[in-house]
Amino acid sequence: MRHRFLRSAPLIAALGVASTWLALAAPAPAPQPFGPLPTPRQLQWHAMEFYGFLHFTVNTFTDKEWGYGDESPTLFNPTDFDADQIVRVAKEAGMKGLILTAKHHDGFCLWPSKFTEHSVKNSPWKGGKGDVVREVSDACQRHGIRFGVYLSPWDRNHKDYGRPEYLTYYRNQLRELLTQYGELFTVWFDGANGGDGFYGGAREKRQIDNTTFYDWPNTWNIVRELQPMASMFSDAGPDFRWVGNERGIAGDPCWATLDMTQPGRHPGGSSNGLTSGERPGTAWIPAECDVSIRPGWFYHASEDAKVKTPAQLLDIYYQSVGRGACLNLNLPPDRRGRIHDLDIAALRGFRQVLDATFAKDLTEGAQATASNTRGSAKDYAPANLIDQQRASFWTTDDSVHSAEVTLQLKDSKAFNVISLREHLPLGQRIEAFAVDQWAGGQWVECAQGTSIGNRRLVRLSASVTTDRVRLRITRASAPPAVAEFALHVEPR
Ligand code: FUL
């Protein structure tokens, strides 16, 4: 309103030159947001892009993926546990945070919970005085990465699992984790549920109705109250969703929104539609791609030869982060309580290529021009696409939904990776885009795609050499708002 007021011509005339200057400098109003929008906590999560999982429990010592719940706590005895080593490895790989399985389906707690004896306090490790959650959260803080927890809803050890009393137990444990280990960036609620287990000695099958048993809305309220900036994961949100597979691969397209009125959706769950999301949707619930660096989530010596190669990890990165999702890559600590050398070597190879690729943006020093720019050219100028600032963006007048930006590069450059980002606070607006190169006196298309969202990486099969590139927004539901158009070289 204030801007419109300053723009009113008779008033400006009456106020004289100084006000005219003010009117010219006043920013043009931003476009209206479109569709469901991310919250500040989700924006923080998006900005992380790449973080890790740590699967560690009695399974590490029994060589299992799912413990039955009858494992003795004495089995948990890492010989050389080193949280600093684990966190350093994750940080050097470029991870911005780590999520620890504080309790997996077997029910064994990696912290000395007051509410059970089935924990590290009855393990020989550190004479029962150890606390893995404490050590990993402290190490994350020391090394400047974020920390989050996984607390399995399904508990094959607890006698009350399947009964209302279990919910009290689960929430008590959640409160311990939410209050004793500093600021959490996420609480990760696994969707695997019910079946046979130890259950306090009953050794039986217990089925639950996962649409009602956990009363998720009230459990989520506890997280909101105690850790308001923690983003919560479950199959269908509330803050970010499962991508529908454990291979680390997002759909193409991968929309950041879901339609929560679809049949089969319920708090904490969903049966379909998670891989690509839905557009325009009713809620901002972007995808996380979770995958292990090895076939299993827990360490098994038998999988030492099956650690994913740097090339496989890169493929995953481009198909997760590069499709607007976050990548949650699992690193399983071994029986020493450290990340194995083979995993470290793979991560190093992967990181080296990413660093070499993204260290330099070839659009530096380019001249950007647009077919349309909203309001004063300065506020929403196409130059904002190449200023390396996430907060600034190029956008168009309200009536313009398809538009293009041309970059005249400083000189001829060869590139094979294109990076695009939308300005997320205004919602996911773009539905299709294309990129052209200037070749032999004409524009030649070199890439096209659909969803952009937090990030779209286009990996070209062959490198393109040109001094002029063009981004065309070919379909959008609102004036496009683009924060980044960058060009990189992946060494191959
Ligand atoms: C699944 C679990 O059953 C696996 O053990 C693992 O924790 C994976 C991340 O989620 O649902």
Short mmCIF file of C-alpha atoms and ligand atoms in Angstrom, two decimals:
data_model
loop_
_atom_site.label_atom_id
_atom_site.label_comp_id
_atom_site.label_asym_id
_atom_site.label_seq_id
_atom_site.Cartn_x
_atom_site.Cartn_y
_atom_site.Cartn_z
CA MET A 1 0.00 0.00 0.00
CA ARG A 2 2.77 2.38 0.89
CA HIS A 3 4.36 1.99 -2.51
CA ARG A 4 1.17 2.66 -4.33
CA PHE A 5 0.76 5.78 -2.24
CA LEU A 6 4.21 7.07 -3.23
CA ARG A 7 3.53 6.31 -6.85
CA SER A 8 0.40 8.39 -6.99
CA ALA A 9 1.28 11.06 -9.59
CA PRO A 10 -0.47 14.12 -8.16
CA LEU A 11 0.98 13.52 -4.76
CA ILE A 12 4.52 13.14 -6.12
CA ALA A 13 4.11 16.37 -8.08
CA ALA A 14 3.01 18.11 -4.92
CA LEU A 15 5.89 16.77 -2.84
CA GLY A 16 8.56 17.81 -5.36
CA VAL A 17 11.85 16.38 -6.51
CA ALA A 18 12.92 14.63 -3.30
CA SER A 19 9.75 12.58 -3.26
CA THR A 20 10.10 11.78 -6.94
CA TRP A 21 13.46 10.24 -6.17
CA LEU A 22 11.88 8.31 -3.33
CA ALA A 23 9.18 7.03 -5.64
CA LEU A 24 11.73 5.82 -8.17
CA ALA A 25 13.76 4.06 -5.52
CA ALA A 26 10.78 2.41 -3.87
CA PRO A 27 10.83 -1.33 -4.54
CA ALA A 28 8.17 -2.70 -6.86
CA PRO A 29 5.75 -4.88 -4.92
CA ALA A 30 6.74 -8.53 -4.97
CA PRO A 31 4.46 -10.91 -6.85
CA GLN A 32 1.73 -12.65 -4.90
CA PRO A 33 2.79 -16.03 -3.50
CA PHE A 34 1.40 -19.07 -5.31
CA GLY A 35 -0.09 -22.20 -3.73
CA PRO A 36 1.10 -23.80 -0.47
CA LEU A 37 4.19 -22.09 0.97
CA PRO A 38 7.17 -23.36 2.99
CA THR A 39 7.47 -22.36 6.63
CA PRO A 40 10.72 -20.80 7.94
CA ARG A 41 11.61 -24.19 9.45
CA GLN A 42 11.14 -25.92 6.10
CA LEU A 43 13.25 -23.25 4.38
CA GLN A 44 16.02 -23.99 6.88
CA TRP A 45 15.73 -27.69 6.09
CA HIS A 46 15.77 -27.06 2.30
CA ALA A 47 18.97 -25.05 2.66
CA MET A 48 20.75 -28.08 4.17
CA GLU A 49 20.29 -30.17 0.99
CA PHE A 50 22.60 -32.99 2.06
CA TYR A 51 22.87 -34.67 5.47
CA GLY A 52 23.39 -38.14 6.86
CA PHE A 53 21.85 -40.97 8.81
CA LEU A 54 23.70 -43.08 11.39
CA HIS A 55 22.20 -46.54 11.92
CA PHE A 56 23.78 -47.99 15.02
CA THR A 57 22.40 -50.35 17.69
CA VAL A 58 22.58 -53.97 18.84
CA ASN A 59 22.06 -54.97 15.19
CA THR A 60 25.60 -53.80 14.48
CA PHE A 61 26.75 -56.62 16.78
CA THR A 62 24.22 -59.29 15.81
CA ASP A 63 24.62 -58.69 12.06
CA LYS A 64 20.91 -58.05 11.62
CA GLU A 65 18.85 -55.32 9.96
CA TRP A 66 15.84 -55.61 12.28
CA GLY A 67 16.43 -56.81 15.85
CA TYR A 68 13.62 -58.89 17.33
CA GLY A 69 13.68 -56.97 20.61
CA ASP A 70 15.09 -59.75 22.81
CA GLU A 71 18.74 -58.79 22.36
CA SER A 72 20.67 -58.41 25.59
CA PRO A 73 21.98 -54.84 26.13
CA THR A 74 25.33 -56.49 26.89
CA LEU A 75 25.73 -57.07 23.15
CA PHE A 76 26.23 -53.37 22.55
CA ASN A 77 29.95 -52.91 23.05
CA PRO A 78 31.79 -50.81 20.46
CA THR A 79 35.52 -51.32 20.89
CA ASP A 80 36.71 -47.86 19.85
CA PHE A 81 33.70 -45.55 19.57
CA ASP A 82 34.69 -42.13 18.29
CA ALA A 83 31.92 -39.58 17.68
CA ASP A 84 34.47 -37.04 16.44
CA GLN A 85 35.65 -39.41 13.74
CA ILE A 86 32.06 -40.08 12.63
CA VAL A 87 31.12 -36.42 12.54
CA ARG A 88 34.38 -35.38 10.83
CA VAL A 89 33.78 -37.93 8.07
CA ALA A 90 30.24 -36.65 7.56
CA LYS A 91 31.33 -33.04 7.54
CA GLU A 92 34.16 -33.64 5.10
CA ALA A 93 31.66 -35.34 2.80
CA GLY A 94 29.67 -32.09 2.79
CA MET A 95 26.85 -33.20 5.09
CA LYS A 96 25.17 -30.38 6.97
CA GLY A 97 23.77 -32.60 9.71
CA LEU A 98 23.45 -36.15 11.10
CA ILE A 99 20.41 -38.10 12.27
CA LEU A 100 21.10 -40.85 14.80
CA THR A 101 18.91 -43.91 15.40
CA ALA A 102 18.44 -43.19 19.10
CA LYS A 103 16.12 -46.21 19.12
CA HIS A 104 15.53 -48.60 16.21
CA HIS A 105 12.74 -51.20 15.94
CA ASP A 106 14.52 -53.51 18.44
CA GLY A 107 13.82 -50.95 21.18
CA PHE A 108 17.41 -50.67 22.46
CA CYS A 109 18.11 -47.06 23.49
CA LEU A 110 21.44 -45.43 22.68
CA TRP A 111 20.87 -43.03 25.55
CA PRO A 112 20.24 -43.88 29.24
CA SER A 113 16.47 -43.32 29.13
CA LYS A 114 14.79 -43.10 32.54
CA PHE A 115 11.87 -45.12 31.18
CA THR A 116 13.52 -48.44 30.34
CA GLU A 117 16.35 -50.73 31.32
CA HIS A 118 16.80 -51.70 27.68
CA SER A 119 19.56 -49.23 26.99
CA VAL A 120 23.25 -48.37 27.08
CA LYS A 121 23.08 -48.16 30.85
CA ASN A 122 23.09 -51.95 30.91
CA SER A 123 25.84 -52.35 28.35
CA PRO A 124 29.49 -52.99 29.13
CA TRP A 125 30.42 -50.02 26.93
CA LYS A 126 31.89 -47.32 29.19
CA GLY A 127 30.79 -49.38 32.21
CA GLY A 128 27.14 -48.51 31.56
CA LYS A 129 27.89 -44.80 31.80
CA GLY A 130 27.94 -44.16 28.05
CA ASP A 131 25.47 -42.09 26.04
CA VAL A 132 25.81 -42.29 22.25
CA VAL A 133 23.17 -39.59 21.70
CA ARG A 134 25.13 -37.20 23.93
CA GLU A 135 28.46 -37.95 22.27
CA VAL A 136 27.18 -37.59 18.71
CA SER A 137 25.17 -34.44 19.46
CA ASP A 138 28.14 -32.84 21.22
CA ALA A 139 30.48 -33.77 18.36
CA CYS A 140 28.04 -32.28 15.82
CA GLN A 141 28.06 -29.07 17.80
CA ARG A 142 31.86 -29.04 18.04
CA HIS A 143 32.22 -29.53 14.29
CA GLY A 144 29.47 -27.09 13.34
CA ILE A 145 26.92 -29.44 11.78
CA ARG A 146 23.33 -30.01 12.91
CA PHE A 147 21.92 -32.95 14.82
CA GLY A 148 18.63 -34.84 14.63
CA VAL A 149 17.08 -38.00 16.05
CA TYR A 150 15.29 -41.09 14.77
CA LEU A 151 13.01 -42.64 17.39
CA SER A 152 11.34 -45.73 15.99
CA PRO A 153 7.62 -45.76 16.73
CA TRP A 154 7.61 -49.55 16.36
CA ASP A 155 9.30 -51.07 19.43
CA ARG A 156 9.69 -54.85 19.40
CA ASN A 157 11.07 -54.89 22.91
CA HIS A 158 8.44 -53.00 24.88
CA LYS A 159 5.78 -54.98 26.69
CA ASP A 160 3.08 -52.37 26.02
CA TYR A 161 3.61 -52.02 22.29
CA GLY A 162 0.18 -52.04 20.65
CA ARG A 163 -1.60 -50.76 23.78
CA PRO A 164 -2.41 -47.13 24.73
CA GLU A 165 0.23 -47.26 27.52
CA TYR A 166 2.92 -47.50 24.86
CA LEU A 167 2.09 -44.03 23.63
CA THR A 168 2.92 -42.60 27.06
CA TYR A 169 6.24 -44.45 27.01
CA TYR A 170 7.03 -43.27 23.48
CA ARG A 171 6.20 -39.66 24.29
CA ASN A 172 8.26 -39.75 27.47
CA GLN A 173 11.24 -40.90 25.47
CA LEU A 174 10.61 -38.28 22.85
CA ARG A 175 10.59 -35.58 25.54
CA GLU A 176 13.95 -36.81 26.84
CA LEU A 177 15.46 -36.51 23.37
CA LEU A 178 13.82 -33.14 22.73
CA THR A 179 15.05 -31.57 25.94
CA GLN A 180 18.45 -33.05 26.74
CA TYR A 181 20.47 -32.83 23.54
CA GLY A 182 20.36 -29.23 22.34
CA GLU A 183 18.70 -27.95 19.21
CA LEU A 184 17.51 -30.64 16.79
CA PHE A 185 17.06 -29.99 13.09
CA THR A 186 14.77 -32.97 12.65
CA VAL A 187 12.81 -35.70 14.33
CA TRP A 188 12.51 -38.64 11.95
CA PHE A 189 9.44 -40.87 12.41
CA ASP A 190 9.87 -44.18 10.62
CA GLY A 191 6.87 -45.71 8.88
CA ALA A 192 7.70 -49.41 9.53
CA ASN A 193 5.15 -50.77 11.93
CA GLY A 194 3.81 -53.72 13.79
CA GLY A 195 4.40 -57.44 13.42
CA ASP A 196 6.09 -60.04 15.54
CA GLY A 197 8.49 -59.25 18.33
CA PHE A 198 9.64 -59.94 21.87
CA TYR A 199 7.23 -57.48 23.51
CA GLY A 200 8.42 -58.01 27.06
CA GLY A 201 8.54 -61.80 26.64
CA ALA A 202 5.14 -62.31 24.99
CA ARG A 203 6.87 -63.21 21.71
CA GLU A 204 3.83 -62.65 19.57
CA LYS A 205 2.49 -60.72 16.63
CA ARG A 206 1.00 -57.32 17.35
CA GLN A 207 -0.74 -55.40 14.62
CA ILE A 208 -1.62 -51.77 15.00
CA ASP A 209 -3.65 -49.41 12.86
CA ASN A 210 -1.07 -46.85 11.93
CA THR A 211 -3.70 -44.30 10.96
CA THR A 212 -4.87 -44.03 14.57
CA PHE A 213 -2.61 -45.88 17.05
CA TYR A 214 0.09 -43.21 17.43
CA ASP A 215 -2.28 -40.22 17.56
CA TRP A 216 0.31 -38.35 15.52
CA PRO A 217 -1.14 -34.85 15.71
CA ASN A 218 -0.67 -34.83 19.49
CA THR A 219 2.82 -36.36 19.27
CA TRP A 220 3.81 -33.72 16.71
CA ASN A 221 2.54 -31.01 19.10
CA ILE A 222 5.16 -32.09 21.62
CA VAL A 223 7.90 -31.56 19.03
CA ARG A 224 6.46 -28.19 18.01
CA GLU A 225 6.35 -27.09 21.64
CA LEU A 226 9.83 -28.25 22.63
CA GLN A 227 11.74 -27.83 19.34
CA PRO A 228 9.83 -25.36 17.18
CA MET A 229 12.47 -25.28 14.42
CA ALA A 230 12.81 -29.06 14.08
CA SER A 231 11.36 -30.32 10.79
CA MET A 232 9.50 -33.60 11.18
CA PHE A 233 9.71 -36.51 8.77
CA SER A 234 7.20 -39.25 8.26
CA ASP A 235 5.88 -40.89 5.10
CA ALA A 236 3.64 -37.88 4.43
CA GLY A 237 5.09 -35.08 6.52
CA PRO A 238 4.17 -32.88 8.32
CA ASP A 239 7.36 -31.04 7.26
CA PHE A 240 9.01 -33.32 4.73
CA ARG A 241 8.03 -36.61 3.17
CA TRP A 242 9.48 -39.95 2.17
CA VAL A 243 10.27 -40.14 -1.52
CA GLY A 244 8.70 -43.59 -1.79
CA ASN A 245 11.87 -45.67 -2.24
CA GLU A 246 15.10 -46.34 -0.34
CA ARG A 247 17.33 -45.92 -3.39
CA GLY A 248 17.78 -42.18 -2.88
CA ILE A 249 16.04 -41.26 -6.11
CA ALA A 250 13.39 -38.58 -6.46
CA GLY A 251 10.76 -38.56 -9.17
CA ASP A 252 11.07 -36.34 -12.19
CA PRO A 253 9.15 -34.16 -11.70
CA CYS A 254 9.43 -33.94 -7.93
CA TRP A 255 7.00 -31.30 -6.65
CA ALA A 256 7.46 -29.92 -3.15
CA THR A 257 3.73 -30.14 -2.53
CA LEU A 258 1.23 -32.91 -1.71
CA ASP A 259 -2.53 -32.99 -1.97
CA MET A 260 -3.49 -34.07 1.53
CA THR A 261 -7.09 -34.69 0.47
CA GLN A 262 -5.99 -37.69 -1.68
CA PRO A 263 -7.41 -41.05 -0.58
CA GLY A 264 -5.00 -42.99 1.62
CA ARG A 265 -3.38 -39.90 3.18
CA HIS A 266 -3.48 -39.66 6.94
CA PRO A 267 -1.29 -37.99 9.57
CA GLY A 268 2.07 -39.65 9.28
CA GLY A 269 1.27 -41.87 6.35
CA SER A 270 0.41 -42.31 2.75
CA SER A 271 0.09 -45.08 0.27
CA ASN A 272 1.15 -43.43 -2.98
CA GLY A 273 2.11 -40.26 -4.80
CA LEU A 274 5.18 -39.53 -2.70
CA THR A 275 7.81 -39.90 -5.42
CA SER A 276 6.63 -37.03 -7.60
CA GLY A 277 4.35 -35.17 -5.21
CA GLU A 278 1.22 -33.40 -6.44
CA ARG A 279 0.62 -30.05 -7.98
CA PRO A 280 -0.51 -27.52 -6.91
CA GLY A 281 -1.29 -29.56 -3.80
CA THR A 282 -2.70 -28.43 -0.48
CA ALA A 283 0.47 -28.49 1.64
CA TRP A 284 4.19 -27.82 1.25
CA ILE A 285 5.70 -31.24 2.09
CA PRO A 286 8.90 -31.67 0.07
CA ALA A 287 10.70 -34.97 -0.42
CA GLU A 288 13.70 -36.46 1.35
CA CYS A 289 15.67 -39.19 -0.43
CA ASP A 290 17.03 -41.68 2.12
CA VAL A 291 19.53 -44.29 1.03
CA SER A 292 22.41 -46.20 2.58
CA ILE A 293 25.99 -46.09 1.34
CA ARG A 294 25.85 -49.90 1.61
CA PRO A 295 23.04 -52.33 0.81
CA GLY A 296 21.95 -52.49 4.50
CA TRP A 297 21.23 -49.67 6.94
CA PHE A 298 23.43 -51.28 9.62
CA TYR A 299 27.07 -52.27 9.32
CA HIS A 300 27.77 -55.80 8.09
CA ALA A 301 31.34 -56.88 7.34
CA SER A 302 29.89 -59.01 4.54
CA GLU A 303 28.97 -55.78 2.73
CA ASP A 304 32.44 -54.25 2.80
CA ALA A 305 32.81 -54.93 -0.91
CA LYS A 306 29.43 -53.38 -1.64
CA VAL A 307 30.03 -49.79 -0.60
CA LYS A 308 28.60 -47.47 -3.26
CA THR A 309 31.23 -46.01 -5.54
CA PRO A 310 31.79 -42.25 -5.92
CA ALA A 311 30.11 -42.48 -9.34
CA GLN A 312 27.02 -44.15 -7.82
CA LEU A 313 26.87 -41.54 -5.07
CA LEU A 314 27.08 -38.77 -7.68
CA ASP A 315 24.20 -40.30 -9.65
CA ILE A 316 22.16 -40.34 -6.44
CA TYR A 317 23.09 -36.73 -5.66
CA TYR A 318 21.95 -35.50 -9.07
CA GLN A 319 18.70 -37.44 -8.79
CA SER A 320 17.89 -36.23 -5.27
CA VAL A 321 19.37 -32.80 -4.51
CA GLY A 322 19.33 -32.14 -8.26
CA ARG A 323 15.56 -32.71 -8.32
CA GLY A 324 14.78 -30.34 -5.47
CA ALA A 325 14.77 -32.94 -2.65
CA CYS A 326 17.19 -33.31 0.28
CA LEU A 327 19.57 -36.28 0.35
CA ASN A 328 19.85 -38.28 3.60
CA LEU A 329 22.78 -40.68 3.06
CA ASN A 330 23.23 -43.39 5.68
CA LEU A 331 26.71 -44.14 7.07
CA PRO A 332 26.66 -47.19 9.36
CA PRO A 333 29.24 -47.11 12.18
CA ASP A 334 31.02 -50.47 12.42
CA ARG A 335 31.65 -52.61 15.50
CA ARG A 336 34.43 -50.28 16.59
CA GLY A 337 31.93 -47.39 16.53
CA ARG A 338 33.65 -45.66 13.61
CA ILE A 339 32.99 -45.17 9.93
CA HIS A 340 34.83 -47.82 7.93
CA ASP A 341 37.79 -46.79 5.72
CA LEU A 342 36.07 -48.08 2.59
CA ASP A 343 33.07 -45.79 3.18
CA ILE A 344 35.44 -42.89 3.84
CA ALA A 345 37.27 -43.50 0.57
CA ALA A 346 33.99 -43.53 -1.39
CA LEU A 347 32.82 -40.33 0.27
CA ARG A 348 36.12 -38.61 -0.49
CA GLY A 349 35.95 -39.52 -4.16
CA PHE A 350 32.37 -38.27 -4.33
CA ARG A 351 33.18 -35.00 -2.53
CA GLN A 352 36.19 -34.28 -4.72
CA VAL A 353 34.06 -34.39 -7.85
CA LEU A 354 31.32 -32.23 -6.31
CA ASP A 355 33.85 -29.66 -5.11
CA ALA A 356 35.59 -29.55 -8.46
CA THR A 357 32.21 -29.13 -10.17
CA PHE A 358 30.64 -26.45 -8.02
CA ALA A 359 33.70 -24.44 -6.95
CA LYS A 360 33.37 -22.31 -10.06
CA ASP A 361 30.30 -20.77 -11.66
CA LEU A 362 30.97 -19.92 -15.31
CA THR A 363 28.29 -17.22 -15.36
CA GLU A 364 30.58 -14.97 -13.32
CA GLY A 365 30.89 -11.58 -15.02
CA ALA A 366 28.13 -12.37 -17.56
CA GLN A 367 25.60 -9.78 -18.75
CA ALA A 368 22.00 -10.82 -18.08
CA THR A 369 19.02 -9.52 -20.03
CA ALA A 370 15.39 -10.60 -19.74
CA SER A 371 12.36 -10.53 -22.04
CA ASN A 372 10.43 -9.04 -19.12
CA THR A 373 11.38 -7.80 -15.66
CA ARG A 374 8.99 -6.78 -12.96
CA GLY A 375 8.82 -3.14 -11.85
CA SER A 376 12.11 -1.36 -11.36
CA ALA A 377 14.80 -3.34 -13.08
CA LYS A 378 17.02 -3.20 -10.00
CA ASP A 379 14.83 -5.10 -7.54
CA TYR A 380 14.03 -8.09 -9.71
CA ALA A 381 16.76 -7.77 -12.32
CA PRO A 382 17.93 -10.83 -14.27
CA ALA A 383 21.39 -10.07 -12.82
CA ASN A 384 19.98 -11.50 -9.56
CA LEU A 385 20.19 -14.95 -11.15
CA ILE A 386 23.97 -14.83 -11.22
CA ASP A 387 24.78 -12.85 -8.05
CA GLN A 388 25.31 -16.00 -5.93
CA GLN A 389 22.64 -14.77 -3.49
CA ARG A 390 19.79 -17.12 -2.68
CA ALA A 391 17.58 -14.29 -1.40
CA SER A 392 17.56 -12.18 -4.57
CA PHE A 393 15.56 -13.26 -7.62
CA TRP A 394 14.38 -12.30 -11.08
CA THR A 395 10.67 -12.11 -11.66
CA THR A 396 8.22 -10.71 -14.19
CA ASP A 397 5.11 -8.58 -14.37
CA ASP A 398 1.89 -10.18 -13.16
CA SER A 399 0.60 -10.89 -16.65
CA VAL A 400 3.83 -12.63 -17.77
CA HIS A 401 4.16 -16.34 -16.95
CA SER A 402 6.52 -17.37 -19.75
CA ALA A 403 9.70 -15.39 -20.11
CA GLU A 404 13.37 -15.80 -20.86
CA VAL A 405 16.74 -14.61 -19.64
CA THR A 406 19.83 -14.47 -21.82
CA LEU A 407 23.34 -14.54 -20.40
CA GLN A 408 26.10 -13.11 -22.51
CA LEU A 409 29.15 -14.82 -21.02
CA LYS A 410 32.49 -13.05 -20.69
CA ASP A 411 33.85 -15.35 -23.38
CA SER A 412 33.22 -18.77 -24.78
CA LYS A 413 32.90 -21.40 -22.04
CA ALA A 414 32.41 -25.14 -21.91
CA PHE A 415 29.95 -26.50 -19.32
CA ASN A 416 28.12 -29.76 -18.65
CA VAL A 417 26.02 -28.98 -15.56
CA ILE A 418 23.24 -26.39 -15.25
CA SER A 419 21.91 -25.34 -11.86
CA LEU A 420 18.56 -23.57 -11.33
CA ARG A 421 16.74 -22.51 -8.17
CA GLU A 422 13.33 -21.01 -7.57
CA HIS A 423 12.71 -18.37 -4.91
CA LEU A 424 10.91 -20.73 -2.51
CA PRO A 425 9.22 -18.21 -0.18
CA LEU A 426 6.82 -17.42 -3.06
CA GLY A 427 5.92 -21.09 -3.61
CA GLN A 428 6.66 -23.52 -6.43
CA ARG A 429 5.62 -21.61 -9.55
CA ILE A 430 7.49 -23.02 -12.53
CA GLU A 431 6.14 -26.08 -14.34
CA ALA A 432 8.52 -26.32 -17.29
CA PHE A 433 11.72 -24.76 -18.55
CA ALA A 434 14.31 -25.11 -21.30
CA VAL A 435 17.90 -23.96 -21.75
CA ASP A 436 19.40 -23.02 -25.10
CA GLN A 437 22.90 -22.40 -26.31
CA TRP A 438 23.86 -19.98 -29.06
CA ALA A 439 25.49 -22.09 -31.76
CA GLY A 440 26.23 -21.28 -35.38
CA GLY A 441 24.13 -18.11 -35.37
CA GLN A 442 21.02 -19.60 -33.78
CA TRP A 443 19.57 -20.87 -30.53
CA VAL A 444 19.83 -24.62 -30.03
CA GLU A 445 18.07 -26.28 -27.10
CA CYS A 446 20.44 -28.19 -24.82
CA ALA A 447 18.18 -29.02 -21.87
CA GLN A 448 14.60 -29.03 -20.74
CA GLY A 449 12.74 -30.05 -17.62
CA THR A 450 9.74 -29.60 -15.36
CA SER A 451 9.93 -28.98 -11.59
CA ILE A 452 12.71 -26.78 -10.20
CA GLY A 453 11.85 -25.90 -6.56
CA ASN A 454 14.86 -25.73 -4.25
CA ARG A 455 17.24 -26.86 -6.98
CA ARG A 456 17.33 -28.44 -10.39
CA LEU A 457 20.63 -29.79 -11.64
CA VAL A 458 20.76 -30.74 -15.28
CA ARG A 459 23.69 -33.00 -16.05
CA LEU A 460 24.43 -32.87 -19.77
CA SER A 461 25.76 -36.00 -21.40
CA ALA A 462 28.26 -33.96 -23.44
CA SER A 463 29.70 -30.57 -22.68
CA VAL A 464 28.39 -27.48 -24.45
CA THR A 465 30.71 -24.67 -25.58
CA THR A 466 29.19 -21.25 -26.18
CA ASP A 467 29.38 -17.58 -25.19
CA ARG A 468 25.60 -17.16 -24.86
CA VAL A 469 22.94 -19.17 -23.03
CA ARG A 470 19.24 -18.66 -22.58
CA LEU A 471 16.83 -19.87 -19.89
CA ARG A 472 13.25 -20.10 -21.07
CA ILE A 473 10.45 -20.52 -18.56
CA THR A 474 7.95 -22.22 -20.80
CA ARG A 475 5.14 -22.88 -18.30
CA ALA A 476 4.41 -21.39 -14.89
CA SER A 477 1.32 -20.93 -12.75
CA ALA A 478 2.37 -17.44 -11.71
CA PRO A 479 5.12 -14.99 -12.68
CA PRO A 480 8.27 -17.11 -12.37
CA ALA A 481 10.61 -16.19 -9.50
CA VAL A 482 14.08 -17.60 -10.19
CA ALA A 483 16.97 -17.21 -7.76
CA GLU A 484 19.78 -18.96 -9.63
CA PHE A 485 20.96 -19.83 -13.13
CA ALA A 486 24.50 -21.22 -12.91
CA LEU A 487 26.81 -23.18 -15.22
CA HIS A 488 29.43 -25.64 -14.04
CA VAL A 489 31.91 -28.21 -15.30
CA GLU A 490 31.88 -31.71 -13.89
CA PRO A 491 35.27 -33.31 -14.47
CA ARG A 492 34.70 -36.59 -16.35
C1 FUL B 1 12.92 -48.26 7.41
C2 FUL B 1 13.43 -49.16 8.54
O1 FUL B 1 12.66 -50.34 8.62
C3 FUL B 1 14.87 -49.45 8.22
O2 FUL B 1 15.44 -50.35 9.13
C4 FUL B 1 15.63 -48.13 8.22
O3 FUL B 1 15.64 -47.57 9.50
C5 FUL B 1 15.01 -47.18 7.20
C6 FUL B 1 15.63 -45.81 7.22
O4 FUL B 1 13.63 -47.04 7.44
O5 FUL B 1 11.57 -48.06 7.46
#
